[in-house]
GROMACS .gro file of N, CA and C in nm:
model
  525
    1MET      N    1   0.082  -0.118   0.000
    1MET     CA    2   0.000   0.000   0.000
    1MET      C    3   0.087   0.126   0.000
    2ARG      N    4   0.194   0.122   0.077
    2ARG     CA    5   0.284   0.238   0.081
    2ARG      C    6   0.351   0.260  -0.053
    3ALA      N    7   0.382   0.151  -0.124
    3ALA     CA    8   0.446   0.163  -0.255
    3ALA      C    9   0.353   0.234  -0.353
    4ILE      N   10   0.224   0.204  -0.345
    4ILE     CA   11   0.128   0.270  -0.434
    4ILE      C   12   0.120   0.418  -0.402
    5ARG      N   13   0.116   0.453  -0.274
    5ARG     CA   14   0.111   0.594  -0.235
    5ARG      C   15   0.237   0.667  -0.281
    6ALA      N   16   0.352   0.603  -0.265
    6ALA     CA   17   0.478   0.666  -0.305
    6ALA      C   18   0.482   0.686  -0.456
    7ALA      N   19   0.435   0.586  -0.531
    7ALA     CA   20   0.433   0.597  -0.677
    7ALA      C   21   0.337   0.706  -0.721
    8SER      N   22   0.221   0.716  -0.655
    8SER     CA   23   0.124   0.820  -0.687
    8SER      C   24   0.182   0.959  -0.660
    9ALA      N   25   0.250   0.974  -0.547
    9ALA     CA   26   0.310   1.102  -0.513
    9ALA      C   27   0.419   1.140  -0.613
   10ALA      N   28   0.499   1.043  -0.654
   10ALA     CA   29   0.605   1.070  -0.751
   10ALA      C   30   0.547   1.110  -0.885
   11LEU      N   31   0.441   1.042  -0.928
   11LEU     CA   32   0.376   1.074  -1.055
   11LEU      C   33   0.313   1.213  -1.048
   12LEU      N   34   0.247   1.245  -0.939
   12LEU     CA   35   0.187   1.376  -0.923
   12LEU      C   36   0.293   1.485  -0.925
   13GLY      N   37   0.406   1.460  -0.861
   13GLY     CA   38   0.517   1.557  -0.864
   13GLY      C   39   0.572   1.577  -1.004
   14ALA      N   40   0.584   1.468  -1.080
   14ALA     CA   41   0.634   1.478  -1.216
   14ALA      C   42   0.538   1.557  -1.304
   15VAL      N   43   0.406   1.535  -1.288
   15VAL     CA   44   0.307   1.609  -1.365
   15VAL      C   45   0.314   1.758  -1.331
   16ALA      N   46   0.328   1.790  -1.204
   16ALA     CA   47   0.338   1.930  -1.164
   16ALA      C   48   0.463   1.996  -1.222
   17LEU      N   49   0.573   1.923  -1.224
   17LEU     CA   50   0.697   1.977  -1.278
   17LEU      C   51   0.685   2.003  -1.428
   18VAL      N   52   0.625   1.909  -1.500
   18VAL     CA   53   0.610   1.924  -1.645
   18VAL      C   54   0.515   2.037  -1.678
   19SER      N   55   0.403   2.048  -1.605
   19SER     CA   56   0.306   2.153  -1.636
   19SER      C   57   0.357   2.291  -1.598
   20ALA      N   58   0.457   2.300  -1.512
   20ALA     CA   59   0.511   2.430  -1.474
   20ALA      C   60   0.615   2.481  -1.573
   21ALA      N   61   0.657   2.398  -1.666
   21ALA     CA   62   0.758   2.439  -1.764
   21ALA      C   63   0.700   2.545  -1.855
   22PRO      N   64   0.777   2.648  -1.888
   22PRO     CA   65   0.727   2.755  -1.974
   22PRO      C   66   0.699   2.704  -2.115
   23LEU      N   67   0.599   2.761  -2.180
   23LEU     CA   68   0.565   2.725  -2.317
   23LEU      C   69   0.676   2.759  -2.414
   24ALA      N   70   0.754   2.859  -2.383
   24ALA     CA   71   0.851   2.908  -2.479
   24ALA      C   72   0.979   2.825  -2.486
   25LEU      N   73   0.993   2.728  -2.399
   25LEU     CA   74   1.113   2.645  -2.403
   25LEU      C   75   1.105   2.550  -2.521
   26ALA      N   76   1.201   2.556  -2.608
   26ALA     CA   77   1.205   2.464  -2.722
   26ALA      C   78   1.283   2.341  -2.683
   27GLY      N   79   1.261   2.232  -2.755
   27GLY     CA   80   1.325   2.107  -2.723
   27GLY      C   81   1.467   2.094  -2.776
   28ASP      N   82   1.525   2.203  -2.826
   28ASP     CA   83   1.658   2.192  -2.885
   28ASP      C   84   1.770   2.218  -2.785
   29GLY      N   85   1.737   2.243  -2.658
   29GLY     CA   86   1.839   2.257  -2.556
   29GLY      C   87   1.909   2.392  -2.554
   30THR      N   88   1.859   2.493  -2.626
   30THR     CA   89   1.926   2.622  -2.628
   30THR      C   90   1.866   2.720  -2.529
   31ASN      N   91   1.775   2.672  -2.442
   31ASN     CA   92   1.706   2.758  -2.346
   31ASN      C   93   1.646   2.878  -2.416
   32ASN      N   94   1.560   2.853  -2.511
   32ASN     CA   95   1.496   2.952  -2.594
   32ASN      C   96   1.382   3.018  -2.517
   33ILE      N   97   1.416   3.106  -2.422
   33ILE     CA   98   1.318   3.170  -2.336
   33ILE      C   99   1.285   3.308  -2.393
   34THR      N  100   1.154   3.335  -2.404
   34THR     CA  101   1.108   3.464  -2.454
   34THR      C  102   1.008   3.523  -2.356
   35SER      N  103   0.974   3.650  -2.375
   35SER     CA  104   0.875   3.713  -2.288
   35SER      C  105   0.733   3.677  -2.331
   36PHE      N  106   0.719   3.603  -2.440
   36PHE     CA  107   0.588   3.559  -2.487
   36PHE      C  108   0.592   3.409  -2.512
   37GLY      N  109   0.477   3.345  -2.506
   37GLY     CA  110   0.469   3.201  -2.528
   37GLY      C  111   0.434   3.170  -2.673
   38PHE      N  112   0.476   3.053  -2.720
   38PHE     CA  113   0.445   3.012  -2.857
   38PHE      C  114   0.452   2.861  -2.867
   39SER      N  115   0.380   2.806  -2.968
   39SER     CA  116   0.384   2.662  -2.988
   39SER      C  117   0.341   2.627  -3.130
   40VAL      N  118   0.386   2.508  -3.173
   40VAL     CA  119   0.346   2.448  -3.300
   40VAL      C  120   0.288   2.312  -3.267
   41THR      N  121   0.165   2.284  -3.316
   41THR     CA  122   0.099   2.157  -3.289
   41THR      C  123   0.049   2.098  -3.420
   42PRO      N  124   0.080   1.975  -3.449
   42PRO     CA  125   0.168   1.883  -3.377
   42PRO      C  126   0.315   1.916  -3.405
   43ALA      N  127   0.404   1.861  -3.324
   43ALA     CA  128   0.547   1.886  -3.340
   43ALA      C  129   0.607   1.801  -3.451
   44THR      N  130   0.536   1.694  -3.491
   44THR     CA  131   0.578   1.609  -3.602
   44THR      C  132   0.461   1.600  -3.699
   45ILE      N  133   0.487   1.626  -3.826
   45ILE     CA  134   0.380   1.630  -3.927
   45ILE      C  135   0.430   1.570  -4.057
   46THR      N  136   0.340   1.516  -4.136
   46THR     CA  137   0.377   1.462  -4.266
   46THR      C  138   0.373   1.573  -4.370
   47PRO      N  139   0.445   1.559  -4.481
   47PRO     CA  140   0.439   1.660  -4.587
   47PRO      C  141   0.295   1.681  -4.633
   48GLY      N  142   0.256   1.806  -4.650
   48GLY     CA  143   0.121   1.839  -4.691
   48GLY      C  144   0.024   1.853  -4.576
   49GLY      N  145   0.068   1.827  -4.453
   49GLY     CA  146  -0.018   1.837  -4.335
   49GLY      C  147  -0.033   1.980  -4.289
   50THR      N  148  -0.125   2.001  -4.196
   50THR     CA  149  -0.153   2.134  -4.143
   50THR      C  150  -0.112   2.141  -3.996
   51VAL      N  151  -0.039   2.245  -3.960
   51VAL     CA  152   0.000   2.267  -3.821
   51VAL      C  153  -0.076   2.388  -3.766
   52THR      N  154  -0.098   2.387  -3.635
   52THR     CA  155  -0.162   2.499  -3.567
   52THR      C  156  -0.054   2.579  -3.495
   53LEU      N  157  -0.054   2.708  -3.516
   53LEU     CA  158   0.045   2.797  -3.458
   53LEU      C  159  -0.024   2.885  -3.354
   54THR      N  160   0.033   2.892  -3.234
   54THR     CA  161  -0.025   2.975  -3.129
   54THR      C  162   0.083   3.061  -3.065
   55SER      N  163   0.040   3.176  -3.018
   55SER     CA  164   0.130   3.268  -2.947
   55SER      C  165   0.046   3.347  -2.848
   56ASP      N  166   0.100   3.367  -2.728
   56ASP     CA  167   0.030   3.449  -2.630
   56ASP      C  168   0.129   3.532  -2.551
   57GLY      N  169   0.080   3.644  -2.501
   57GLY     CA  170   0.164   3.730  -2.419
   57GLY      C  171   0.242   3.835  -2.496
   58CYS      N  172   0.224   3.845  -2.627
   58CYS     CA  173   0.294   3.947  -2.705
   58CYS      C  174   0.212   4.076  -2.695
   59GLU      N  175   0.278   4.187  -2.665
   59GLU     CA  176   0.207   4.314  -2.643
   59GLU      C  177   0.164   4.382  -2.772
   60VAL      N  178   0.219   4.344  -2.885
   60VAL     CA  179   0.175   4.403  -3.012
   60VAL      C  180   0.062   4.318  -3.068
   61PRO      N  181  -0.020   4.375  -3.155
   61PRO     CA  182  -0.137   4.300  -3.202
   61PRO      C  183  -0.107   4.183  -3.295
   62SER      N  184   0.014   4.170  -3.344
   62SER     CA  185   0.039   4.058  -3.435
   62SER      C  186   0.178   3.997  -3.413
   63VAL      N  187   0.184   3.867  -3.437
   63VAL     CA  188   0.309   3.791  -3.430
   63VAL      C  189   0.328   3.728  -3.567
   64THR      N  190   0.449   3.739  -3.623
   64THR     CA  191   0.478   3.680  -3.753
   64THR      C  192   0.550   3.548  -3.731
   65VAL      N  193   0.502   3.444  -3.800
   65VAL     CA  194   0.560   3.311  -3.790
   65VAL      C  195   0.617   3.274  -3.926
   66THR      N  196   0.747   3.240  -3.929
   66THR     CA  197   0.813   3.205  -4.055
   66THR      C  198   0.885   3.071  -4.044
   67SER      N  199   0.902   3.008  -4.160
   67SER     CA  200   0.974   2.882  -4.168
   67SER      C  201   1.008   2.856  -4.313
   68GLY      N  202   1.106   2.770  -4.335
   68GLY     CA  203   1.142   2.731  -4.469
   68GLY      C  204   1.052   2.623  -4.524
   69VAL      N  205   0.953   2.578  -4.445
   69VAL     CA  206   0.868   2.467  -4.487
   69VAL      C  207   0.722   2.509  -4.510
   70PHE      N  208   0.687   2.633  -4.481
   70PHE     CA  209   0.554   2.685  -4.513
   70PHE      C  210   0.561   2.837  -4.530
   71ASP      N  211   0.456   2.895  -4.590
   71ASP     CA  212   0.451   3.039  -4.611
   71ASP      C  213   0.435   3.111  -4.477
   72ALA      N  214   0.480   3.237  -4.471
   72ALA     CA  215   0.471   3.315  -4.348
   72ALA      C  216   0.324   3.331  -4.306
   73VAL      N  217   0.302   3.328  -4.174
   73VAL     CA  218   0.168   3.341  -4.118
   73VAL      C  219   0.172   3.453  -4.016
   74THR      N  220   0.067   3.536  -4.015
   74THR     CA  221   0.055   3.641  -3.915
   74THR      C  222  -0.056   3.604  -3.818
   75LEU      N  223  -0.019   3.594  -3.689
   75LEU     CA  224  -0.116   3.566  -3.584
   75LEU      C  225  -0.163   3.700  -3.529
   76THR      N  226  -0.292   3.727  -3.536
   76THR     CA  227  -0.346   3.857  -3.498
   76THR      C  228  -0.416   3.849  -3.363
   77GLU      N  229  -0.381   3.940  -3.274
   77GLU     CA  230  -0.443   3.957  -3.143
   77GLU      C  231  -0.455   3.827  -3.064
   78GLY      N  232  -0.351   3.747  -3.064
   78GLY     CA  233  -0.346   3.626  -2.985
   78GLY      C  234  -0.425   3.509  -3.038
   79ARG      N  235  -0.488   3.524  -3.153
   79ARG     CA  236  -0.564   3.412  -3.211
   79ARG      C  237  -0.469   3.315  -3.280
   80PRO      N  238  -0.497   3.185  -3.270
   80PRO     CA  239  -0.411   3.087  -3.338
   80PRO      C  240  -0.430   3.095  -3.489
   81GLY      N  241  -0.333   3.040  -3.561
   81GLY     CA  242  -0.339   3.033  -3.706
   81GLY      C  243  -0.295   2.896  -3.752
   82THR      N  244  -0.310   2.870  -3.880
   82THR     CA  245  -0.267   2.742  -3.935
   82THR      C  246  -0.175   2.765  -4.053
   83ALA      N  247  -0.093   2.665  -4.079
   83ALA     CA  248  -0.003   2.668  -4.194
   83ALA      C  249   0.000   2.529  -4.254
   84THR      N  250   0.003   2.522  -4.386
   84THR     CA  251   0.014   2.394  -4.455
   84THR      C  252   0.159   2.369  -4.492
   85VAL      N  253   0.213   2.258  -4.446
   85VAL     CA  254   0.351   2.222  -4.473
   85VAL      C  255   0.366   2.186  -4.621
   86ASP      N  256   0.474   2.230  -4.681
   86ASP     CA  257   0.499   2.202  -4.822
   86ASP      C  258   0.495   2.052  -4.848
   87VAL      N  259   0.433   2.014  -4.959
   87VAL     CA  260   0.422   1.873  -4.995
   87VAL      C  261   0.560   1.813  -5.022
   88ASP      N  262   0.654   1.896  -5.069
   88ASP     CA  263   0.788   1.846  -5.101
   88ASP      C  264   0.885   1.859  -4.983
   89ALA      N  265   0.833   1.877  -4.860
   89ALA     CA  266   0.920   1.884  -4.742
   89ALA      C  267   0.990   1.749  -4.726
   90LYS      N  268   1.117   1.755  -4.691
   90LYS     CA  269   1.199   1.634  -4.682
   90LYS      C  270   1.163   1.554  -4.557
   91ALA      N  271   1.121   1.429  -4.579
   91ALA     CA  272   1.086   1.340  -4.468
   91ALA      C  273   1.206   1.315  -4.380
   92GLY      N  274   1.186   1.320  -4.250
   92GLY     CA  275   1.294   1.299  -4.154
   92GLY      C  276   1.370   1.427  -4.118
   93ALA      N  277   1.344   1.534  -4.192
   93ALA     CA  278   1.414   1.661  -4.166
   93ALA      C  279   1.347   1.735  -4.050
   94GLN      N  280   1.423   1.826  -3.990
   94GLN     CA  281   1.371   1.909  -3.885
   94GLN      C  282   1.386   2.055  -3.929
   95TYR      N  283   1.276   2.128  -3.929
   95TYR     CA  284   1.276   2.267  -3.972
   95TYR      C  285   1.256   2.357  -3.852
   96GLU      N  286   1.316   2.475  -3.856
   96GLU     CA  287   1.303   2.571  -3.748
   96GLU      C  288   1.185   2.664  -3.776
   97ILE      N  289   1.097   2.678  -3.679
   97ILE     CA  290   0.983   2.768  -3.688
   97ILE      C  291   1.015   2.889  -3.601
   98THR      N  292   1.008   3.010  -3.659
   98THR     CA  293   1.043   3.132  -3.587
   98THR      C  294   0.920   3.217  -3.561
   99PHE      N  295   0.898   3.254  -3.436
   99PHE     CA  296   0.791   3.343  -3.395
   99PHE      C  297   0.855   3.479  -3.364
  100ASP      N  298   0.805   3.586  -3.428
  100ASP     CA  299   0.862   3.720  -3.410
  100ASP      C  300   0.758   3.812  -3.347
  101CYS      N  301   0.788   3.857  -3.224
  101CYS     CA  302   0.701   3.949  -3.151
  101CYS      C  303   0.779   4.079  -3.133
  102LYS      N  304   0.748   4.179  -3.210
  102LYS     CA  305   0.813   4.312  -3.210
  102LYS      C  306   0.965   4.303  -3.202
  103GLY      N  307   1.022   4.214  -3.283
  103GLY     CA  308   1.167   4.199  -3.292
  103GLY      C  309   1.225   4.093  -3.201
  104GLU      N  310   1.152   4.051  -3.101
  104GLU     CA  311   1.198   3.943  -3.014
  104GLU      C  312   1.158   3.811  -3.081
  105ARG      N  313   1.254   3.723  -3.098
  105ARG     CA  314   1.229   3.599  -3.171
  105ARG      C  315   1.246   3.477  -3.083
  106GLY      N  316   1.157   3.382  -3.106
  106GLY     CA  317   1.164   3.252  -3.041
  106GLY      C  318   1.152   3.146  -3.147
  107THR      N  319   1.223   3.037  -3.131
  107THR     CA  320   1.219   2.929  -3.230
  107THR      C  321   1.184   2.796  -3.166
  108THR      N  322   1.127   2.710  -3.247
  108THR     CA  323   1.095   2.574  -3.205
  108THR      C  324   1.106   2.484  -3.327
  109PRO      N  325   1.143   2.357  -3.309
  109PRO     CA  326   1.159   2.268  -3.424
  109PRO      C  327   1.026   2.206  -3.469
  110LEU      N  328   1.019   2.173  -3.597
  110LEU     CA  329   0.908   2.097  -3.655
  110LEU      C  330   0.970   1.983  -3.732
  111THR      N  331   0.933   1.860  -3.696
  111THR     CA  332   0.989   1.740  -3.760
  111THR      C  333   0.893   1.691  -3.867
  112ILE      N  334   0.950   1.654  -3.982
  112ILE     CA  335   0.870   1.603  -4.093
  112ILE      C  336   0.875   1.451  -4.090
  113ALA      N  337   0.758   1.388  -4.083
  113ALA     CA  338   0.747   1.242  -4.079
  113ALA      C  339   0.741   1.186  -4.220
  114GLN      N  340   0.746   1.053  -4.229
  114GLN     CA  341   0.736   0.984  -4.358
  114GLN      C  342   0.593   0.991  -4.410
  115GLY      N  343   0.576   0.983  -4.542
  115GLY     CA  344   0.444   0.971  -4.603
  115GLY      C  345   0.381   1.103  -4.636
  116VAL      N  346   0.258   1.094  -4.683
  116VAL     CA  347   0.179   1.211  -4.718
  116VAL      C  348   0.061   1.216  -4.623
  117ASP      N  349   0.031   1.333  -4.571
  117ASP     CA  350  -0.076   1.348  -4.474
  117ASP      C  351  -0.211   1.319  -4.538
  118THR      N  352  -0.293   1.237  -4.472
  118THR     CA  353  -0.427   1.209  -4.521
  118THR      C  354  -0.532   1.260  -4.424
  119GLY      N  355  -0.491   1.312  -4.312
  119GLY     CA  356  -0.588   1.357  -4.213
  119GLY      C  357  -0.643   1.495  -4.239
  120THR      N  358  -0.583   1.576  -4.322
  120THR     CA  359  -0.629   1.712  -4.341
  120THR      C  360  -0.684   1.738  -4.480
  121HIS      N  361  -0.689   1.638  -4.565
  121HIS     CA  362  -0.739   1.657  -4.701
  121HIS      C  363  -0.872   1.587  -4.715
  122THR      N  364  -0.957   1.637  -4.805
  122THR     CA  365  -1.089   1.578  -4.822
  122THR      C  366  -1.108   1.519  -4.961
  123GLY      N  367  -1.004   1.469  -5.019
  123GLY     CA  368  -1.015   1.406  -5.150
  123GLY      C  369  -1.043   1.257  -5.138
  124ALA      N  370  -1.052   1.190  -5.252
  124ALA     CA  371  -1.076   1.047  -5.252
  124ALA      C  372  -0.953   0.974  -5.200
  125ARG      N  373  -0.977   0.869  -5.126
  125ARG     CA  374  -0.869   0.788  -5.072
  125ARG      C  375  -0.882   0.646  -5.123
  126LYS      N  376  -0.773   0.574  -5.123
  126LYS     CA  377  -0.778   0.434  -5.165
  126LYS      C  378  -0.845   0.355  -5.055
  127GLY      N  379  -0.952   0.286  -5.089
  127GLY     CA  380  -1.029   0.213  -4.991
  127GLY      C  381  -0.992   0.066  -4.987
  128VAL      N  382  -1.066  -0.008  -4.909
  128VAL     CA  383  -1.046  -0.151  -4.894
  128VAL      C  384  -1.111  -0.222  -5.012
  129LYS      N  385  -1.042  -0.321  -5.065
  129LYS     CA  386  -1.099  -0.400  -5.174
  129LYS      C  387  -1.180  -0.513  -5.113
  130ALA      N  388  -1.302  -0.531  -5.162
  130ALA     CA  389  -1.388  -0.637  -5.113
  130ALA      C  390  -1.428  -0.725  -5.230
  131GLY      N  391  -1.463  -0.847  -5.202
  131GLY     CA  392  -1.506  -0.937  -5.307
  131GLY      C  393  -1.438  -1.071  -5.293
  132TYR      N  394  -1.442  -1.151  -5.400
  132TYR     CA  395  -1.384  -1.284  -5.399
  132TYR      C  396  -1.237  -1.276  -5.435
  133GLY      N  397  -1.155  -1.338  -5.356
  133GLY     CA  398  -1.011  -1.336  -5.378
  133GLY      C  399  -0.969  -1.398  -5.509
  134THR      N  400  -1.039  -1.502  -5.552
  134THR     CA  401  -0.999  -1.569  -5.676
  134THR      C  402  -1.027  -1.483  -5.797
  135ALA      N  403  -1.128  -1.396  -5.791
  135ALA     CA  404  -1.160  -1.312  -5.906
  135ALA      C  405  -1.054  -1.204  -5.924
  136ALA      N  406  -1.000  -1.154  -5.814
  136ALA     CA  407  -0.902  -1.046  -5.823
  136ALA      C  408  -0.761  -1.099  -5.844
  137ALA      N  409  -0.737  -1.226  -5.818
  137ALA     CA  410  -0.601  -1.279  -5.819
  137ALA      C  411  -0.537  -1.277  -5.957
  138GLY      N  412  -0.614  -1.299  -6.061
  138GLY     CA  413  -0.553  -1.310  -6.193
  138GLY      C  414  -0.521  -1.177  -6.258
  139THR      N  415  -0.591  -1.071  -6.220
  139THR     CA  416  -0.575  -0.944  -6.291
  139THR      C  417  -0.512  -0.834  -6.210
  140ASP      N  418  -0.516  -0.842  -6.078
  140ASP     CA  419  -0.471  -0.732  -5.995
  140ASP      C  420  -0.361  -0.780  -5.900
  141THR      N  421  -0.252  -0.705  -5.891
  141THR     CA  422  -0.142  -0.747  -5.805
  141THR      C  423  -0.176  -0.734  -5.657
  142ASP      N  424  -0.282  -0.656  -5.623
  142ASP     CA  425  -0.321  -0.641  -5.483
  142ASP      C  426  -0.417  -0.750  -5.438
  143GLY      N  427  -0.466  -0.835  -5.530
  143GLY     CA  428  -0.563  -0.939  -5.497
  143GLY      C  429  -0.497  -1.058  -5.429
  144LEU      N  430  -0.580  -1.156  -5.395
  144LEU     CA  431  -0.530  -1.277  -5.331
  144LEU      C  432  -0.470  -1.369  -5.436
  145GLY      N  433  -0.360  -1.431  -5.403
  145GLY     CA  434  -0.297  -1.527  -5.492
  145GLY      C  435  -0.343  -1.668  -5.459
  146ALA      N  436  -0.296  -1.763  -5.538
  146ALA     CA  437  -0.334  -1.904  -5.518
  146ALA      C  438  -0.293  -1.954  -5.381
  147THR      N  439  -0.177  -1.913  -5.333
  147THR     CA  440  -0.128  -1.957  -5.201
  147THR      C  441  -0.224  -1.913  -5.091
  148GLU      N  442  -0.269  -1.789  -5.096
  148GLU     CA  443  -0.360  -1.738  -4.994
  148GLU      C  444  -0.494  -1.810  -4.998
  149VAL      N  445  -0.546  -1.835  -5.119
  149VAL     CA  446  -0.674  -1.901  -5.133
  149VAL      C  447  -0.666  -2.045  -5.080
  150ILE      N  448  -0.561  -2.118  -5.118
  150ILE     CA  449  -0.545  -2.257  -5.073
  150ILE      C  450  -0.529  -2.263  -4.922
  151THR      N  451  -0.451  -2.172  -4.865
  151THR     CA  452  -0.433  -2.168  -4.721
  151THR      C  453  -0.566  -2.142  -4.650
  152GLY      N  454  -0.645  -2.049  -4.703
  152GLY     CA  455  -0.776  -2.020  -4.644
  152GLY      C  456  -0.869  -2.140  -4.649
  153VAL      N  457  -0.872  -2.210  -4.763
  153VAL     CA  458  -0.957  -2.329  -4.777
  153VAL      C  459  -0.914  -2.436  -4.678
  154LEU      N  460  -0.783  -2.458  -4.665
  154LEU     CA  461  -0.734  -2.559  -4.572
  154LEU      C  462  -0.768  -2.524  -4.427
  155LEU      N  463  -0.758  -2.397  -4.391
  155LEU     CA  464  -0.793  -2.356  -4.255
  155LEU      C  465  -0.941  -2.377  -4.227
  156ILE      N  466  -1.026  -2.345  -4.323
  156ILE     CA  467  -1.169  -2.364  -4.305
  156ILE      C  468  -1.202  -2.513  -4.294
  157ALA      N  469  -1.142  -2.595  -4.381
  157ALA     CA  470  -1.165  -2.740  -4.377
  157ALA      C  471  -1.119  -2.798  -4.243
  158GLY      N  472  -1.005  -2.754  -4.194
  158GLY     CA  473  -0.955  -2.801  -4.066
  158GLY      C  474  -1.046  -2.763  -3.952
  159ALA      N  475  -1.099  -2.642  -3.954
  159ALA     CA  476  -1.190  -2.597  -3.849
  159ALA      C  477  -1.319  -2.678  -3.852
  160LEU      N  478  -1.372  -2.704  -3.972
  160LEU     CA  479  -1.493  -2.785  -3.983
  160LEU      C  480  -1.469  -2.928  -3.935
  161GLY      N  481  -1.354  -2.985  -3.970
  161GLY     CA  482  -1.319  -3.120  -3.926
  161GLY      C  483  -1.310  -3.129  -3.775
  162ALA      N  484  -1.246  -3.030  -3.714
  162ALA     CA  485  -1.233  -3.028  -3.568
  162ALA      C  486  -1.370  -3.015  -3.503
  163ALA      N  487  -1.459  -2.936  -3.562
  163ALA     CA  488  -1.594  -2.920  -3.507
  163ALA      C  489  -1.670  -3.052  -3.513
  164VAL      N  490  -1.656  -3.126  -3.623
  164VAL     CA  491  -1.725  -3.256  -3.636
  164VAL      C  492  -1.672  -3.353  -3.531
  165VAL      N  493  -1.541  -3.361  -3.515
  165VAL     CA  494  -1.482  -3.453  -3.417
  165VAL      C  495  -1.527  -3.418  -3.276
  166LEU      N  496  -1.524  -3.292  -3.241
  166LEU     CA  497  -1.565  -3.251  -3.106
  166LEU      C  498  -1.713  -3.275  -3.083
  167THR      N  499  -1.795  -3.255  -3.185
  167THR     CA  500  -1.938  -3.280  -3.172
  167THR      C  501  -1.965  -3.427  -3.150
  168ARG      N  502  -1.896  -3.513  -3.224
  168ARG     CA  503  -1.915  -3.659  -3.209
  168ARG      C  504  -1.869  -3.705  -3.071
  169ARG      N  505  -1.758  -3.652  -3.022
  169ARG     CA  506  -1.710  -3.691  -2.888
  169ARG      C  507  -1.809  -3.649  -2.782
  170HIS      N  508  -1.862  -3.527  -2.797
  170HIS     CA  509  -1.957  -3.476  -2.700
  170HIS      C  510  -2.087  -3.557  -2.703
  171ALA      N  511  -2.136  -3.590  -2.824
  171ALA     CA  512  -2.258  -3.669  -2.838
  171ALA      C  513  -2.235  -3.812  -2.790
  172GLY      N  514  -2.114  -3.868  -2.812
  172GLY     CA  515  -2.082  -4.003  -2.769
  172GLY      C  516  -2.073  -4.016  -2.619
  173GLY      N  517  -2.040  -3.910  -2.548
  173GLY     CA  518  -2.028  -3.911  -2.403
  173GLY      C  519  -2.164  -3.921  -2.335
  174ARG      N  520  -2.270  -3.879  -2.401
  174ARG     CA  521  -2.405  -3.883  -2.343
  174ARG      C  522  -2.466  -4.020  -2.352
  175ALA      N  523  -2.427  -4.099  -2.450
  175ALA     CA  524  -2.493  -4.228  -2.475
  175ALA      C  525  -2.458  -4.333  -2.377
   0.00000   0.00000   0.00000
């Protein structure tokens, strides 16, 4: 019981420590402290994805956000803004996002993940193929091949055979 209380206290202390950290601290270890707070969400995005940019505590009505991976964005009167990451952004690269509040600058990294973002676009997507595996096997490389079909048939036959044997044993035990 004491171990649970100690673990709970340690976890609560860790949460308090993390939540007390200033928003302006970037993860690059340079102690990027500014008089205003800023953030990029999410911190990792796929090419073509949309990030949300926020800034608070700047005394001027607008904050300019720049990066080599999206067009400049102006955040007006503390309202968040969005930016679309270039589709040709290099996967695995880390780009610096700069927030400028009346000449005072703060930076934070944005990491580009593999693939193309599908969560922010509303176009057609490749769906699941349904139907008979044998019909698709001869013409489409994404269909089921002979090996998959034979394996499936054998698994079904084995399951049916096991059901028959178990049913006979169960029925034979009553007689």
